[in-house]
mmCIF file of N, CA and C in Angstrom:
data_model
loop_
_atom_site.group_PDB
_atom_site.id
_atom_site.type_symbol
_atom_site.label_atom_id
_atom_site.label_comp_id
_atom_site.label_asym_id
_atom_site.label_seq_id
_atom_site.Cartn_x
_atom_site.Cartn_y
_atom_site.Cartn_z
ATOM 1 N N MET O 930 0.826 -1.172 0.000
ATOM 2 C CA MET O 930 0.000 0.000 0.000
ATOM 3 C C MET O 930 0.871 1.236 0.000
ATOM 4 N N GLY O 931 0.209 2.365 -0.279
ATOM 5 C CA GLY O 931 0.921 3.639 -0.331
ATOM 6 C C GLY O 931 1.230 4.167 1.049
ATOM 7 N N GLU O 932 2.106 5.126 1.064
ATOM 8 C CA GLU O 932 2.513 5.744 2.309
ATOM 9 C C GLU O 932 1.481 6.793 2.721
ATOM 10 N N ILE O 933 1.140 6.839 3.981
ATOM 11 C CA ILE O 933 0.167 7.801 4.495
ATOM 12 C C ILE O 933 0.918 9.030 4.986
ATOM 13 N N THR O 934 0.502 10.188 4.484
ATOM 14 C CA THR O 934 1.110 11.434 4.931
ATOM 15 C C THR O 934 0.037 12.298 5.560
ATOM 16 N N GLU O 935 0.433 13.007 6.594
ATOM 17 C CA GLU O 935 -0.503 13.894 7.259
ATOM 18 C C GLU O 935 -0.303 15.309 6.750
ATOM 19 N N SER O 936 -1.409 16.012 6.586
ATOM 20 C CA SER O 936 -1.357 17.396 6.136
ATOM 21 C C SER O 936 -1.395 18.322 7.340
ATOM 22 N N ASN O 937 -0.614 19.373 7.269
ATOM 23 C CA ASN O 937 -0.620 20.369 8.336
ATOM 24 C C ASN O 937 -1.659 21.452 8.100
ATOM 25 N N GLU O 938 -2.344 21.388 6.942
ATOM 26 C CA GLU O 938 -3.342 22.388 6.635
ATOM 27 C C GLU O 938 -4.573 22.200 7.516
ATOM 28 N N GLU O 939 -5.052 23.324 8.028
ATOM 29 C CA GLU O 939 -6.263 23.291 8.839
ATOM 30 C C GLU O 939 -7.462 23.426 7.914
ATOM 31 N N LEU O 940 -8.411 22.523 8.060
ATOM 32 C CA LEU O 940 -9.595 22.562 7.220
ATOM 33 C C LEU O 940 -10.565 23.622 7.719
ATOM 34 N N PRO O 941 -11.365 24.199 6.806
ATOM 35 C CA PRO O 941 -12.357 25.181 7.251
ATOM 36 C C PRO O 941 -13.393 24.508 8.152
ATOM 37 N N PRO O 942 -13.943 25.239 9.112
ATOM 38 C CA PRO O 942 -14.943 24.648 10.007
ATOM 39 C C PRO O 942 -16.255 24.360 9.281
ATOM 40 N N ILE O 943 -17.009 23.408 9.804
ATOM 41 C CA ILE O 943 -18.340 23.108 9.276
ATOM 42 C C ILE O 943 -19.349 23.237 10.408
ATOM 43 N N ASP O 944 -20.589 23.549 10.045
ATOM 44 C CA ASP O 944 -21.623 23.689 11.072
ATOM 45 C C ASP O 944 -22.312 22.348 11.310
ATOM 46 N N ASP O 945 -23.371 22.354 12.091
ATOM 47 C CA ASP O 945 -24.076 21.121 12.444
ATOM 48 C C ASP O 945 -24.726 20.443 11.241
ATOM 49 N N ASP O 946 -24.955 21.204 10.164
ATOM 50 C CA ASP O 946 -25.564 20.649 8.954
ATOM 51 C C ASP O 946 -24.520 20.263 7.914
ATOM 52 N N ASN O 947 -23.252 20.188 8.339
ATOM 53 C CA ASN O 947 -22.123 19.851 7.460
ATOM 54 C C ASN O 947 -21.934 20.848 6.321
ATOM 55 N N VAL O 948 -22.208 22.115 6.595
ATOM 56 C CA VAL O 948 -22.003 23.196 5.629
ATOM 57 C C VAL O 948 -20.769 23.974 6.063
ATOM 58 N N LEU O 949 -19.897 24.283 5.093
ATOM 59 C CA LEU O 949 -18.689 25.042 5.407
ATOM 60 C C LEU O 949 -19.036 26.403 6.003
ATOM 61 N N VAL O 950 -18.325 26.770 7.045
ATOM 62 C CA VAL O 950 -18.449 28.094 7.638
ATOM 63 C C VAL O 950 -17.275 28.908 7.112
ATOM 64 N N LEU O 951 -17.570 29.795 6.170
ATOM 65 C CA LEU O 951 -16.517 30.557 5.521
ATOM 66 C C LEU O 951 -16.419 31.959 6.090
ATOM 67 N N GLU O 952 -15.178 32.447 6.149
ATOM 68 C CA GLU O 952 -14.914 33.809 6.594
ATOM 69 C C GLU O 952 -13.976 34.437 5.568
ATOM 70 N N PRO O 953 -14.303 35.642 5.092
ATOM 71 C CA PRO O 953 -13.442 36.248 4.073
ATOM 72 C C PRO O 953 -12.078 36.635 4.636
ATOM 73 N N ASP O 954 -11.068 36.440 3.809
ATOM 74 C CA ASP O 954 -9.701 36.816 4.163
ATOM 75 C C ASP O 954 -9.339 38.136 3.498
ATOM 76 N N GLY O 955 -10.010 38.443 2.408
ATOM 77 C CA GLY O 955 -9.737 39.690 1.706
ATOM 78 C C GLY O 955 -10.441 39.725 0.365
ATOM 79 N N ILE O 956 -10.359 40.878 -0.277
ATOM 80 C CA ILE O 956 -10.948 41.081 -1.596
ATOM 81 C C ILE O 956 -9.820 41.150 -2.613
ATOM 82 N N ILE O 957 -9.928 40.344 -3.650
ATOM 83 C CA ILE O 957 -8.894 40.276 -4.674
ATOM 84 C C ILE O 957 -9.155 41.284 -5.788
ATOM 85 N N ASP O 958 -10.412 41.418 -6.183
ATOM 86 C CA ASP O 958 -10.762 42.292 -7.297
ATOM 87 C C ASP O 958 -12.243 42.644 -7.207
ATOM 88 N N THR O 959 -12.670 43.588 -8.008
ATOM 89 C CA THR O 959 -14.088 43.919 -8.119
ATOM 90 C C THR O 959 -14.452 44.014 -9.590
ATOM 91 N N ARG O 960 -15.747 43.856 -9.866
ATOM 92 C CA ARG O 960 -16.240 43.997 -11.231
ATOM 93 C C ARG O 960 -17.681 44.481 -11.175
ATOM 94 N N TRP O 961 -18.170 44.968 -12.298
ATOM 95 C CA TRP O 961 -19.550 45.412 -12.411
ATOM 96 C C TRP O 961 -20.237 44.563 -13.465
ATOM 97 N N LEU O 962 -21.431 44.066 -13.128
ATOM 98 C CA LEU O 962 -22.236 43.287 -14.066
ATOM 99 C C LEU O 962 -23.549 44.001 -14.307
ATOM 100 N N LYS O 963 -24.056 43.892 -15.517
ATOM 101 C CA LYS O 963 -25.356 44.475 -15.822
ATOM 102 C C LYS O 963 -26.409 43.380 -15.688
ATOM 103 N N ARG O 964 -27.348 43.589 -14.772
ATOM 104 C CA ARG O 964 -28.425 42.613 -14.542
ATOM 105 C C ARG O 964 -29.763 43.344 -14.586
ATOM 106 N N GLY O 965 -30.577 43.026 -15.567
ATOM 107 C CA GLY O 965 -31.887 43.636 -15.657
ATOM 108 C C GLY O 965 -31.848 45.147 -15.774
ATOM 109 N N GLY O 966 -30.895 45.680 -16.492
ATOM 110 C CA GLY O 966 -30.793 47.115 -16.664
ATOM 111 C C GLY O 966 -30.103 47.836 -15.516
ATOM 112 N N LYS O 967 -29.671 47.104 -14.483
ATOM 113 C CA LYS O 967 -28.964 47.696 -13.346
ATOM 114 C C LYS O 967 -27.524 47.210 -13.340
ATOM 115 N N LEU O 968 -26.637 48.083 -12.842
ATOM 116 C CA LEU O 968 -25.251 47.676 -12.642
ATOM 117 C C LEU O 968 -25.096 47.158 -11.218
ATOM 118 N N ILE O 969 -24.544 45.960 -11.094
ATOM 119 C CA ILE O 969 -24.340 45.308 -9.802
ATOM 120 C C ILE O 969 -22.836 45.140 -9.591
ATOM 121 N N GLU O 970 -22.343 45.604 -8.431
ATOM 122 C CA GLU O 970 -20.930 45.431 -8.119
ATOM 123 C C GLU O 970 -20.714 44.078 -7.450
ATOM 124 N N GLN O 971 -19.698 43.377 -7.898
ATOM 125 C CA GLN O 971 -19.299 42.111 -7.282
ATOM 126 C C GLN O 971 -17.847 42.195 -6.844
ATOM 127 N N SER O 972 -17.535 41.449 -5.790
ATOM 128 C CA SER O 972 -16.169 41.385 -5.273
ATOM 129 C C SER O 972 -15.677 39.952 -5.347
ATOM 130 N N LEU O 973 -14.431 39.777 -5.753
ATOM 131 C CA LEU O 973 -13.800 38.465 -5.767
ATOM 132 C C LEU O 973 -13.217 38.240 -4.376
ATOM 133 N N VAL O 974 -13.837 37.321 -3.626
ATOM 134 C CA VAL O 974 -13.510 37.119 -2.217
ATOM 135 C C VAL O 974 -12.552 35.941 -2.052
ATOM 136 N N ARG O 975 -11.446 36.200 -1.354
ATOM 137 C CA ARG O 975 -10.520 35.132 -0.953
ATOM 138 C C ARG O 975 -10.966 34.702 0.436
ATOM 139 N N TRP O 976 -11.178 33.407 0.626
ATOM 140 C CA TRP O 976 -11.706 32.877 1.884
ATOM 141 C C TRP O 976 -10.590 32.338 2.763
ATOM 142 N N LYS O 977 -10.709 32.564 4.073
ATOM 143 C CA LYS O 977 -9.730 32.033 5.036
ATOM 144 C C LYS O 977 -9.747 30.509 4.995
ATOM 145 N N LYS O 978 -8.568 29.936 5.135
ATOM 146 C CA LYS O 978 -8.357 28.490 5.201
ATOM 147 C C LYS O 978 -8.722 27.777 3.907
ATOM 148 N N LEU O 979 -8.839 28.505 2.801
ATOM 149 C CA LEU O 979 -9.053 27.909 1.486
ATOM 150 C C LEU O 979 -7.995 28.464 0.538
ATOM 151 N N PRO O 980 -7.589 27.667 -0.453
ATOM 152 C CA PRO O 980 -6.595 28.172 -1.409
ATOM 153 C C PRO O 980 -7.172 29.316 -2.247
ATOM 154 N N SER O 981 -6.303 30.133 -2.805
ATOM 155 C CA SER O 981 -6.726 31.272 -3.623
ATOM 156 C C SER O 981 -7.577 30.847 -4.814
ATOM 157 N N GLU O 982 -7.358 29.641 -5.307
ATOM 158 C CA GLU O 982 -8.140 29.141 -6.448
ATOM 159 C C GLU O 982 -9.622 28.995 -6.099
ATOM 160 N N GLU O 983 -9.934 28.967 -4.816
ATOM 161 C CA GLU O 983 -11.315 28.811 -4.366
ATOM 162 C C GLU O 983 -12.020 30.151 -4.136
ATOM 163 N N ALA O 984 -11.387 31.250 -4.538
ATOM 164 C CA ALA O 984 -12.018 32.566 -4.413
ATOM 165 C C ALA O 984 -13.286 32.588 -5.261
ATOM 166 N N THR O 985 -14.307 33.308 -4.788
ATOM 167 C CA THR O 985 -15.585 33.351 -5.492
ATOM 168 C C THR O 985 -16.064 34.792 -5.660
ATOM 169 N N TRP O 986 -16.833 35.024 -6.728
ATOM 170 C CA TRP O 986 -17.455 36.323 -6.953
ATOM 171 C C TRP O 986 -18.732 36.394 -6.138
ATOM 172 N N GLU O 987 -18.838 37.416 -5.319
ATOM 173 C CA GLU O 987 -20.006 37.610 -4.457
ATOM 174 C C GLU O 987 -20.498 39.045 -4.627
ATOM 175 N N GLY O 988 -21.787 39.249 -4.416
ATOM 176 C CA GLY O 988 -22.333 40.598 -4.453
ATOM 177 C C GLY O 988 -21.699 41.440 -3.355
ATOM 178 N N THR O 989 -21.163 42.594 -3.723
ATOM 179 C CA THR O 989 -20.474 43.445 -2.754
ATOM 180 C C THR O 989 -21.400 43.871 -1.623
ATOM 181 N N SER O 990 -22.640 44.209 -1.945
ATOM 182 C CA SER O 990 -23.571 44.639 -0.892
ATOM 183 C C SER O 990 -23.875 43.489 0.068
ATOM 184 N N VAL O 991 -23.946 42.264 -0.439
ATOM 185 C CA VAL O 991 -24.192 41.094 0.419
ATOM 186 C C VAL O 991 -23.001 40.865 1.347
ATOM 187 N N ILE O 992 -21.785 40.961 0.795
ATOM 188 C CA ILE O 992 -20.569 40.769 1.595
ATOM 189 C C ILE O 992 -20.483 41.841 2.684
ATOM 190 N N GLN O 993 -20.823 43.092 2.347
ATOM 191 C CA GLN O 993 -20.766 44.172 3.339
ATOM 192 C C GLN O 993 -21.758 43.937 4.471
ATOM 193 N N LEU O 994 -22.937 43.392 4.147
ATOM 194 C CA LEU O 994 -23.932 43.113 5.193
ATOM 195 C C LEU O 994 -23.514 41.944 6.079
ATOM 196 N N GLN O 995 -22.988 40.884 5.469
ATOM 197 C CA GLN O 995 -22.612 39.687 6.234
ATOM 198 C C GLN O 995 -21.317 39.871 7.019
ATOM 199 N N PHE O 996 -20.394 40.665 6.476
ATOM 200 C CA PHE O 996 -19.075 40.828 7.086
ATOM 201 C C PHE O 996 -18.724 42.310 7.145
ATOM 202 N N PRO O 997 -19.357 43.076 8.028
ATOM 203 C CA PRO O 997 -19.131 44.529 8.054
ATOM 204 C C PRO O 997 -17.703 44.925 8.426
ATOM 205 N N PHE O 998 -16.950 44.022 9.042
ATOM 206 C CA PHE O 998 -15.563 44.312 9.431
ATOM 207 C C PHE O 998 -14.608 44.270 8.247
ATOM 208 N N LEU O 999 -15.031 43.702 7.127
ATOM 209 C CA LEU O 999 -14.146 43.507 5.980
ATOM 210 C C LEU O 999 -13.923 44.827 5.257
ATOM 211 N N ALA O 1000 -12.669 45.210 5.081
ATOM 212 C CA ALA O 1000 -12.325 46.456 4.388
ATOM 213 C C ALA O 1000 -12.257 46.175 2.897
ATOM 214 N N LEU O 1001 -13.292 46.549 2.179
ATOM 215 C CA LEU O 1001 -13.341 46.274 0.747
ATOM 216 C C LEU O 1001 -12.392 47.158 -0.043
ATOM 217 N N GLU O 1002 -11.990 48.284 0.516
ATOM 218 C CA GLU O 1002 -11.108 49.191 -0.205
ATOM 219 C C GLU O 1002 -9.661 48.722 -0.191
ATOM 220 N N ASP O 1003 -9.321 47.754 0.651
ATOM 221 C CA ASP O 1003 -7.929 47.364 0.843
ATOM 222 C C ASP O 1003 -7.483 46.213 -0.044
ATOM 223 N N LYS O 1004 -8.154 45.985 -1.146
ATOM 224 C CA LYS O 1004 -7.747 44.867 -1.987
ATOM 225 C C LYS O 1004 -6.395 45.158 -2.614
ATOM 226 N N GLY O 1005 -5.605 44.120 -2.806
ATOM 227 C CA GLY O 1005 -4.272 44.289 -3.364
ATOM 228 C C GLY O 1005 -4.329 44.506 -4.859
ATOM 229 N N PRO O 1006 -3.280 45.109 -5.424
ATOM 230 C CA PRO O 1006 -3.254 45.351 -6.864
ATOM 231 C C PRO O 1006 -3.057 44.053 -7.633
ATOM 232 N N LEU O 1007 -3.699 43.957 -8.781
ATOM 233 C CA LEU O 1007 -3.523 42.809 -9.658
ATOM 234 C C LEU O 1007 -2.323 43.046 -10.560
ATOM 235 N N LEU O 1008 -1.703 41.970 -11.003
ATOM 236 C CA LEU O 1008 -0.544 42.104 -11.873
ATOM 237 C C LEU O 1008 -0.920 42.750 -13.205
ATOM 238 N N ASP O 1009 -2.093 42.396 -13.734
ATOM 239 C CA ASP O 1009 -2.525 42.935 -15.020
ATOM 240 C C ASP O 1009 -3.393 44.168 -14.860
ATOM 241 N N GLY O 1010 -3.527 44.686 -13.657
ATOM 242 C CA GLY O 1010 -4.381 45.835 -13.416
ATOM 243 C C GLY O 1010 -5.803 45.368 -13.173
ATOM 244 N N GLY O 1011 -6.648 46.257 -12.746
ATOM 245 C CA GLY O 1011 -8.038 45.917 -12.478
ATOM 246 C C GLY O 1011 -8.940 46.951 -13.097
ATOM 247 N N ILE O 1012 -10.188 46.923 -12.709
ATOM 248 C CA ILE O 1012 -11.130 47.874 -13.268
ATOM 249 C C ILE O 1012 -11.139 49.172 -12.488
ATOM 250 N N ASP O 1013 -10.403 49.235 -11.386
ATOM 251 C CA ASP O 1013 -10.377 50.405 -10.529
ATOM 252 C C ASP O 1013 -9.248 51.350 -10.928
ATOM 253 N N LYS O 1014 -9.155 51.654 -12.186
ATOM 254 C CA LYS O 1014 -8.074 52.508 -12.661
ATOM 255 C C LYS O 1014 -8.517 53.958 -12.643
ATOM 256 N N GLN O 1015 -7.538 54.853 -12.604
ATOM 257 C CA GLN O 1015 -7.835 56.274 -12.681
ATOM 258 C C GLN O 1015 -8.469 56.560 -14.042
ATOM 259 N N PRO O 1016 -9.421 57.494 -14.091
ATOM 260 C CA PRO O 1016 -10.021 57.824 -15.382
ATOM 261 C C PRO O 1016 -8.963 58.337 -16.346
ATOM 262 N N ARG O 1017 -9.067 57.894 -17.557
ATOM 263 C CA ARG O 1017 -8.109 58.300 -18.581
ATOM 264 C C ARG O 1017 -8.519 59.655 -19.137
ATOM 265 N N ARG O 1018 -7.598 60.560 -19.205
ATOM 266 C CA ARG O 1018 -7.856 61.886 -19.745
ATOM 267 C C ARG O 1018 -7.427 61.912 -21.212
ATOM 268 N N SER O 1019 -8.200 62.585 -21.994
ATOM 269 C CA SER O 1019 -7.896 62.700 -23.407
ATOM 270 C C SER O 1019 -6.652 63.556 -23.598
ATOM 271 N N THR O 1020 -5.777 63.120 -24.488
ATOM 272 C CA THR O 1020 -4.593 63.906 -24.830
ATOM 273 C C THR O 1020 -4.786 64.595 -26.165
ATOM 274 N N ARG O 1021 -5.965 64.447 -26.718
ATOM 275 C CA ARG O 1021 -6.283 65.044 -28.016
ATOM 276 C C ARG O 1021 -6.376 66.564 -27.881
ATOM 277 N N ALA O 1022 -5.809 67.275 -28.819
ATOM 278 C CA ALA O 1022 -5.854 68.739 -28.802
ATOM 279 C C ALA O 1022 -7.273 69.201 -29.094
ATOM 280 N N SER O 1023 -7.653 70.262 -28.453
ATOM 281 C CA SER O 1023 -8.974 70.824 -28.659
ATOM 282 C C SER O 1023 -9.039 71.513 -30.012
ATOM 283 N N ASN O 1024 -10.062 71.223 -30.778
ATOM 284 C CA ASN O 1024 -10.240 71.823 -32.101
ATOM 285 C C ASN O 1024 -11.449 72.754 -32.087
ATOM 286 N N LEU O 1025 -11.419 73.753 -31.217
ATOM 287 C CA LEU O 1025 -12.530 74.687 -31.147
ATOM 288 C C LEU O 1025 -12.511 75.618 -32.344
ATOM 289 N N SER O 1026 -13.671 75.866 -32.849
ATOM 290 C CA SER O 1026 -13.805 76.817 -33.935
ATOM 291 C C SER O 1026 -13.516 78.213 -33.398
ATOM 292 N N ASN O 1027 -12.957 79.075 -34.217
ATOM 293 C CA ASN O 1027 -12.631 80.436 -33.810
ATOM 294 C C ASN O 1027 -13.866 81.212 -33.346
ATOM 295 N N ARG O 1028 -15.034 80.866 -33.804
ATOM 296 C CA ARG O 1028 -16.222 81.602 -33.417
ATOM 297 C C ARG O 1028 -16.597 81.360 -31.953
ATOM 298 N N TYR O 1029 -16.023 80.304 -31.316
ATOM 299 C CA TYR O 1029 -16.322 80.015 -29.913
ATOM 300 C C TYR O 1029 -15.224 80.475 -28.953
ATOM 301 N N VAL O 1030 -14.145 81.032 -29.446
ATOM 302 C CA VAL O 1030 -12.996 81.391 -28.625
ATOM 303 C C VAL O 1030 -13.400 82.394 -27.529
ATOM 304 N N ASP O 1031 -14.303 83.321 -27.825
ATOM 305 C CA ASP O 1031 -14.705 84.324 -26.843
ATOM 306 C C ASP O 1031 -15.470 83.724 -25.658
ATOM 307 N N PHE O 1032 -15.994 82.529 -25.823
ATOM 308 C CA PHE O 1032 -16.800 81.902 -24.765
ATOM 309 C C PHE O 1032 -16.000 80.961 -23.879
ATOM 310 N N VAL O 1033 -14.758 80.707 -24.206
ATOM 311 C CA VAL O 1033 -13.950 79.750 -23.439
ATOM 312 C C VAL O 1033 -13.136 80.448 -22.407
#
């Protein structure tokens, strides 16, 4: 038979109904989805005692209600950037007609 190895990883707790009791460890990213004509913000939540691959997209308002202690603004920067970038300013030169110069 194979060799038995013990893992030092602590498993997430479960409740009396054998459902995982999850606690957020942090927010990885945010995104906006359009649902029924409304924009809904979602947060990519990294869960304590679970690998990063198990992060899930959750409604930001739901996460704020369930976990008010969680600082949603403190998410770390992504390597490829995220949607929370500074607004881009146009570098295009203004082509105002001379007839409008007195109004600027």
